[in-house]
Short mmCIF file of C-alpha atoms in Angstrom, two decimals:
data_model
loop_
_atom_site.label_atom_id
_atom_site.label_comp_id
_atom_site.label_asym_id
_atom_site.label_seq_id
_atom_site.Cartn_x
_atom_site.Cartn_y
_atom_site.Cartn_z
CA MET A 1 6.10 -20.90 15.15
CA ILE A 2 5.69 -17.35 16.46
CA GLN A 3 3.48 -17.54 19.54
CA THR A 4 2.71 -13.83 19.57
CA GLU A 5 0.68 -14.21 16.40
CA HIS A 6 -1.51 -16.73 18.23
CA CYS A 7 -1.72 -14.55 21.32
CA ASP A 8 -2.73 -11.51 19.26
CA LEU A 9 -5.88 -13.40 18.24
CA CYS A 10 -6.63 -14.65 21.76
CA GLU A 11 -8.77 -13.14 24.48
CA PHE A 12 -6.24 -13.71 27.29
CA PRO A 13 -2.83 -12.18 26.41
CA LYS A 14 -1.11 -10.03 29.02
CA ARG A 15 1.69 -7.67 28.16
CA ASP A 16 3.92 -5.63 30.39
CA LEU A 17 7.34 -4.06 30.05
CA LYS A 18 9.09 -6.32 32.58
CA LYS A 19 7.77 -9.78 31.68
CA GLY A 20 6.78 -9.16 28.07
CA LEU A 21 3.99 -11.33 26.68
CA THR A 22 2.39 -13.82 29.05
CA CYS A 23 -0.80 -15.86 29.00
CA GLY A 24 -3.61 -14.45 31.12
CA LEU A 25 -4.74 -17.98 32.08
CA THR A 26 -1.40 -19.57 33.02
CA ASN A 27 0.61 -16.41 33.83
CA LYS A 28 3.51 -18.01 31.90
CA LYS A 29 5.21 -17.17 28.65
CA PRO A 30 3.66 -19.01 25.69
CA ASP A 31 5.63 -22.21 25.04
CA PHE A 32 3.46 -24.26 22.68
CA GLU A 33 4.85 -25.67 19.43
CA VAL A 34 2.01 -25.57 16.89
CA SER A 35 -1.16 -24.46 18.64
CA CYS A 36 -2.23 -23.26 22.06
CA PRO A 37 -4.57 -25.63 23.91
CA ASP A 38 -6.18 -22.72 25.82
CA LEU A 39 -6.76 -20.36 22.90
CA LYS A 40 -10.09 -18.57 22.87
CA PHE A 41 -10.53 -16.21 19.96
CA SER A 42 -11.25 -12.67 21.10
CA ASN A 43 -14.43 -10.83 20.27
CA SER A 44 -12.38 -7.99 18.83
CA LEU A 45 -10.90 -10.44 16.31
CA LYS A 46 -14.38 -11.62 15.37
CA GLU A 47 -15.36 -7.99 14.80
CA TYR A 48 -12.12 -7.17 12.98
CA LEU A 49 -12.30 -10.00 10.40
CA PRO A 50 -15.40 -8.73 8.53
CA GLU A 51 -13.93 -5.24 8.63
CA LEU A 52 -10.63 -6.50 7.18
CA LEU A 53 -12.35 -8.44 4.41
CA ASN A 54 -14.57 -5.46 3.66
CA GLN A 55 -11.54 -3.17 3.38
CA ILE A 56 -9.93 -5.58 0.90
CA VAL A 57 -13.14 -5.76 -1.18
CA GLN A 58 -13.54 -1.96 -1.16
CA LEU A 59 -9.93 -1.50 -2.20
CA GLU A 60 -10.23 -4.03 -5.00
CA LYS A 61 -13.34 -2.21 -6.27
CA ARG A 62 -11.13 0.85 -6.82
CA LYS A 63 -8.66 -1.18 -8.90
CA ALA A 64 -10.11 -0.24 -12.30
CA SER A 65 -10.18 3.48 -11.53
CA ILE A 66 -6.64 3.38 -10.16
CA TYR A 67 -5.33 1.66 -13.30
CA LEU A 68 -7.32 4.03 -15.53
CA ASN A 69 -5.89 6.98 -13.62
CA LEU A 70 -2.38 5.58 -14.05
CA GLY A 71 -2.83 4.98 -17.77
CA LEU A 72 -4.44 8.33 -18.43
CA PHE A 73 -2.01 10.53 -16.52
CA ALA A 74 1.09 8.56 -17.48
CA GLY A 75 0.00 8.47 -21.13
CA ILE A 76 -0.65 12.21 -21.32
CA GLY A 77 2.56 12.91 -19.43
CA LEU A 78 4.60 10.75 -21.79
CA LEU A 79 2.99 12.37 -24.83
CA ILE A 80 3.89 15.81 -23.48
CA LEU A 81 7.44 14.71 -22.64
CA PHE A 82 8.17 13.07 -25.97
CA GLY A 83 6.31 15.78 -27.89
CA SER A 84 8.20 18.62 -26.22
CA TYR A 85 11.64 17.00 -26.33
CA PRO A 86 12.57 17.99 -29.92
CA TYR A 87 11.46 21.59 -29.26
CA LEU A 88 13.38 21.63 -26.00
CA ILE A 89 16.59 20.63 -27.77
CA GLN A 90 15.94 23.01 -30.67
CA ASN A 91 15.24 25.96 -28.36
CA PHE A 92 18.26 25.12 -26.22
CA LYS A 93 20.54 25.22 -29.27
CA GLN A 94 19.00 28.45 -30.56
CA THR A 95 19.34 30.09 -27.16
CA PHE A 96 23.08 29.52 -26.83
CA ASP A 97 24.18 29.36 -30.51
CA PRO A 98 25.98 31.82 -31.74
CA GLU A 99 24.90 34.42 -29.18
CA PHE A 100 22.45 34.54 -26.31
CA SER A 101 18.86 35.58 -27.16
CA TYR A 102 16.21 36.45 -24.56
CA LEU A 103 13.41 35.51 -26.92
CA ASN A 104 14.90 32.05 -27.49
CA TRP A 105 15.58 31.81 -23.75
CA ASN A 106 11.85 32.33 -23.10
CA TYR A 107 10.98 29.64 -25.65
CA PHE A 108 13.48 27.31 -24.03
CA LEU A 109 12.04 27.93 -20.55
CA SER A 110 8.50 27.37 -21.88
CA THR A 111 9.40 23.98 -23.35
CA LEU A 112 11.35 23.09 -20.20
CA LEU A 113 8.30 23.97 -18.10
CA LEU A 114 6.16 21.85 -20.42
CA SER A 115 8.53 18.91 -19.83
CA PHE A 116 8.17 19.36 -16.08
CA VAL A 117 4.39 19.36 -16.48
CA GLY A 118 4.71 16.03 -18.32
CA ILE A 119 6.84 14.58 -15.53
CA ARG A 120 4.37 15.84 -12.93
CA LEU A 121 1.47 14.19 -14.77
CA ILE A 122 3.34 10.88 -14.82
CA LEU A 123 3.93 11.18 -11.08
CA MET A 124 0.25 12.03 -10.54
CA GLY A 125 -0.59 8.70 -12.16
CA PHE A 126 1.92 6.64 -10.20
CA TRP A 127 1.26 8.15 -6.76
CA PRO A 128 -2.25 6.68 -6.24
CA PHE A 129 -1.16 3.45 -7.93
CA ASN A 130 1.72 2.96 -5.48
CA ASN A 131 -0.52 3.82 -2.52
CA TYR A 132 -3.12 1.32 -3.74
CA ARG A 133 -0.54 -1.46 -4.11
CA LYS A 134 0.98 -0.70 -0.70
CA GLU A 135 -2.39 -0.68 1.09
CA LEU A 136 -3.57 -3.85 -0.67
CA LYS A 137 -0.33 -5.63 0.17
CA GLU A 138 -0.63 -4.68 3.86
CA LEU A 139 -4.25 -5.84 4.09
CA GLN A 140 -3.57 -9.11 2.30
CA SER A 141 -0.51 -9.70 4.49
CA GLU A 142 -2.64 -9.21 7.60
CA LYS A 143 -5.26 -11.60 6.21
CA SER A 144 -2.65 -14.26 5.40
CA LYS A 145 -1.11 -13.99 8.89
CA ILE A 146 -4.50 -14.58 10.46
CA ASN A 147 -5.21 -17.44 8.05
CA MET A 148 -1.88 -19.10 8.90
CA VAL A 149 -2.72 -19.08 12.61
CA LEU A 150 -6.27 -20.26 12.02
CA LYS A 151 -4.95 -23.09 9.83
CA ASN A 152 -3.13 -24.51 12.87
CA TYR A 153 -6.49 -24.86 14.60
CA GLY A 154 -8.28 -26.25 11.56
CA ILE A 155 -10.55 -23.22 11.37
CA LYS A 156 -11.28 -21.08 8.34
CA MET A 157 -11.80 -17.34 8.59
CA GLU A 158 -15.38 -17.63 7.31
CA THR A 159 -16.18 -20.26 9.96
CA LEU A 160 -14.89 -18.00 12.72
CA MET A 161 -16.99 -15.09 11.44
CA ASN A 162 -20.07 -17.33 11.28
CA LEU A 163 -19.51 -18.46 14.89
CA GLU A 164 -19.61 -14.84 15.96
CA LYS A 165 -23.02 -14.31 14.34
CA LYS A 166 -24.63 -17.23 16.20
#
């Protein structure tokens, strides 16, 4: 068991560069196995929990728009890419077969630019999607770490938040 996860939720941790993490009550390094007998949950934790849960709820509310954004931009980008591909190949061949032509070169560059626009649209769909997944994963990881520690004390997150309100 990692004691620092318990101490991060407590009101009494002391940290310094020489000794590292010590308990503010015992002035010793934490040495418990499963749970600390002196743990007192900090007020900042009690304030942080509703904020954490609210952030997760707010992020999950954006889920539909994020997926719609991904589908819309990626779909349009793929349509442009696959639609412009035959013209890109055709204009490439006409530009360099049998002799170079500036007019065909311009057509080729136009279809190449159109392909880059398609790729950019696909990326515009995936960028917010990846950020959403990364942020949600971080918040849920934080929540599960706190829940694992609270489980050792037989306390649920909701119970701890309700104690704070009383």
